[in-house]
Coordinates of C-alpha atoms and ligand atoms in Angstrom, one line a residue:
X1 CA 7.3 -3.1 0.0
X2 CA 6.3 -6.4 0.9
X3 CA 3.3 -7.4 1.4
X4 CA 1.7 -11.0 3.4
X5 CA -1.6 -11.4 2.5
X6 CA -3.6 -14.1 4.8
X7 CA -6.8 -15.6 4.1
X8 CA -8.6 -19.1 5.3
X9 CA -7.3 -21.7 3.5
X10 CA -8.7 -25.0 5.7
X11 CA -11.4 -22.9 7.2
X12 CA -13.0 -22.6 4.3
X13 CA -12.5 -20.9 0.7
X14 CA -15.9 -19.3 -0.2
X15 CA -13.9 -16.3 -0.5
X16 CA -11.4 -17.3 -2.6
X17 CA -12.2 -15.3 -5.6
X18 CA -12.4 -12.3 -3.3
X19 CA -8.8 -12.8 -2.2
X20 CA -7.7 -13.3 -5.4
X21 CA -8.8 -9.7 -6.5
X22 CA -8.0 -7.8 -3.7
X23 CA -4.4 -9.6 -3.6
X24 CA -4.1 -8.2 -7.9
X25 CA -5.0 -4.7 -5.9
X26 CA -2.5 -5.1 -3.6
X27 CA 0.3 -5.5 -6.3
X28 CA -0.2 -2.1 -7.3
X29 CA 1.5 -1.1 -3.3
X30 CA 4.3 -4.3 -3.6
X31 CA 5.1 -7.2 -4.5
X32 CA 2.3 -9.7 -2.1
X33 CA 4.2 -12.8 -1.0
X34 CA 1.1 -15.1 -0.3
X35 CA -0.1 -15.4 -4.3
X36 CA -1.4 -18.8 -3.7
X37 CA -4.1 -17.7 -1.6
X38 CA -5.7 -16.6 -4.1
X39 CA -5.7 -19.7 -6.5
X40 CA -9.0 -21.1 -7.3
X41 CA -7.3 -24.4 -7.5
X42 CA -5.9 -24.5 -4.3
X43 CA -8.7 -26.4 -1.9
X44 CA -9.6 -26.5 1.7
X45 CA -7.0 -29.5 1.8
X46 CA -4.6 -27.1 0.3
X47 CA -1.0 -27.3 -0.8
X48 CA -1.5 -31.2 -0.7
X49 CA 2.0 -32.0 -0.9
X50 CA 3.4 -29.9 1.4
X51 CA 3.9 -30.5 4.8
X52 CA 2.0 -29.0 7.7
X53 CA 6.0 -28.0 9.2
X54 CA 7.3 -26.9 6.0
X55 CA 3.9 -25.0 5.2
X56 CA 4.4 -23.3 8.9
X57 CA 7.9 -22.4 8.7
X58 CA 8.0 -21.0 5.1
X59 CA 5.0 -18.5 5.9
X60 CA 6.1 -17.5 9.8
X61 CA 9.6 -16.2 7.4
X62 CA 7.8 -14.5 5.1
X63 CA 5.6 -12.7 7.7
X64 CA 9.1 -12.2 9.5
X65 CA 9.6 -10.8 5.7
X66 CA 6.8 -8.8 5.3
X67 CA 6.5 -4.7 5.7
X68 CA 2.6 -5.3 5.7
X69 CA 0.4 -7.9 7.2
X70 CA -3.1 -7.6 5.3
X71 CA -5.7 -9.9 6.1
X72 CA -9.4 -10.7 5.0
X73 CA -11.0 -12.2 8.1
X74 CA -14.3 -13.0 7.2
X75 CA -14.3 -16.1 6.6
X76 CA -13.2 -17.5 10.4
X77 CA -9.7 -19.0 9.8
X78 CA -7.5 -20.8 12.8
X79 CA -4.1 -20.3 10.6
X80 CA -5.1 -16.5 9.8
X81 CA -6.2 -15.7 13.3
X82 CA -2.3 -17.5 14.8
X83 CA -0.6 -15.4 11.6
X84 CA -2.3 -12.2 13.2
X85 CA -1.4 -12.6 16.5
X86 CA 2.7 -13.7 15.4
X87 CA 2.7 -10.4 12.9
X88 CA 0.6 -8.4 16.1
X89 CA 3.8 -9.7 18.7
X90 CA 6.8 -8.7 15.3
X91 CA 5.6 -5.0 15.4
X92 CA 3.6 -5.6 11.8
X93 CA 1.7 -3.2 10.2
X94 CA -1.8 -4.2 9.7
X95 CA -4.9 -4.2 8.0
X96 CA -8.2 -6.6 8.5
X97 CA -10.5 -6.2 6.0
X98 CA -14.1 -7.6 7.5
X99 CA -17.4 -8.1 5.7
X100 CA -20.2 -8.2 8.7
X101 CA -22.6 -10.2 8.8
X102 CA -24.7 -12.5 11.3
X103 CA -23.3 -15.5 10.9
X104 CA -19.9 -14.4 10.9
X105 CA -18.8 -12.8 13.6
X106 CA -15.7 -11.1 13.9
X107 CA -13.7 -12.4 17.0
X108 CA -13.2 -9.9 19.7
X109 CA -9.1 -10.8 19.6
X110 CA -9.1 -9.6 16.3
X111 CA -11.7 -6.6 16.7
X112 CA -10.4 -5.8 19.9
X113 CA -6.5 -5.3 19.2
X114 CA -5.2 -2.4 18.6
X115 CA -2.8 -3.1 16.9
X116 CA -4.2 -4.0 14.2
X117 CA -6.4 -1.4 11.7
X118 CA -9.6 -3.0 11.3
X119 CA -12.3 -1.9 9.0
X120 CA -15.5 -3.2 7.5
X121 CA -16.6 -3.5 3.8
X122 CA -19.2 -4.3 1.5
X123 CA -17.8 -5.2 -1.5
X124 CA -14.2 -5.3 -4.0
X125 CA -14.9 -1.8 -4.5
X126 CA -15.0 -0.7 -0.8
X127 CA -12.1 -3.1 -0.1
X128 CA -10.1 -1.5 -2.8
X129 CA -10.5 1.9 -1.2
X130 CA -9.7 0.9 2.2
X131 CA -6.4 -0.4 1.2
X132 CA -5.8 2.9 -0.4
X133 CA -6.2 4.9 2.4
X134 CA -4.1 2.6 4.2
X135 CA -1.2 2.6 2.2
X136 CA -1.8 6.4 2.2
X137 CA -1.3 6.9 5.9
X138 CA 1.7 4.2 6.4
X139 CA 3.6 5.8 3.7
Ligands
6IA1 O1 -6.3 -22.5 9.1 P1 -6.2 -22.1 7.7 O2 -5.8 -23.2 6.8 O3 -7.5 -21.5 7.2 O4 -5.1 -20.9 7.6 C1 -4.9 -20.1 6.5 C2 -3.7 -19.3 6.6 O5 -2.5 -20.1 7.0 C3 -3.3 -18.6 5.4 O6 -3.2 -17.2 5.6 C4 -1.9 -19.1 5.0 O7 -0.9 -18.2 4.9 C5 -1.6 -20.2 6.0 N1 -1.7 -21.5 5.5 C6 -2.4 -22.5 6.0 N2 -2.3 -23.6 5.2 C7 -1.6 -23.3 4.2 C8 -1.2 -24.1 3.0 N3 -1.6 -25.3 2.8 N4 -0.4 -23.5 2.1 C9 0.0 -22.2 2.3 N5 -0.4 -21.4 3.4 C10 -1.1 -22.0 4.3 C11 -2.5 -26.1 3.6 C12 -2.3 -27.5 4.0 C13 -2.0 -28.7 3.1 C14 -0.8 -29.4 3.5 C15 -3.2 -29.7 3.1

């Protein structure tokens, strides 16, 4: 099983230590392509030295790649929202994992596409349980 995990990289990585649990979680269902998005190191700028083609090529194969599309939305992300919609239009199997709040909004494209398994959570815990159930029911 592979898995693509997306997460906001320039739009902001407040969440980064979130992704970089729940991506550890996900290695128990595969092996998770997208490893780096969970690096503390890696900044808004992020992979400095890579270009923005190289950077768009390489991950539109691996979601070409990928059995799984899982994404943590929370944090409002340009590059996660156009990976969505490109996994959404290659038949993907996916999971958005959305902590609510008022200041972050889930955008209706996301919320509204069904397509696409969407379900809130509080916490790692909740998260971690959520992805359970979901590899439960693609298996
Ligand atoms: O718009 P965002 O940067 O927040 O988009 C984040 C999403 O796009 C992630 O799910 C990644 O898979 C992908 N992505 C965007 N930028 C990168 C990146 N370096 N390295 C790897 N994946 C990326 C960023 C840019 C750098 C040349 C300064």
């Amino acid at each position: 099983m592979k898995i693509y995990f997306a997460g906001s990289i320039r739009g902001g990585r407040d969440d980064a230590e979130l992704y970089h649990s729940l991506i550890q979680y996900l290695t128990k269902y595969g092996e998770v392509l997208t490893e780096h998005i969970g690096d503390k190191k890696l900044s808004s700028k992020g992979e400095g030295t890579l270009d923005n083609k190289y950077i768009h090529d390489r991950d539109m194969e691996w979601i070409m790649e990928a059995d799984v599309i899982v994404g943590e939305v929370t944090q409002v992300s340009l590059g996660v929202g156009y990976e969505l919609g490109r996994a959404v239009e290659n038949g993907k199997k996916i999971l958005c994992l959305y902590r609510p709040s008022e200041d972050k909004k889930l955008s209706a494209m996301i919320a509204g596409c069904r397509e696409i398994v969407n379900r809130e959570y509080n916490d790692l815990e909740e998260g971690k349980k959520i992805i359970d159930e979901f590899f439960k029911d693609i298996e």
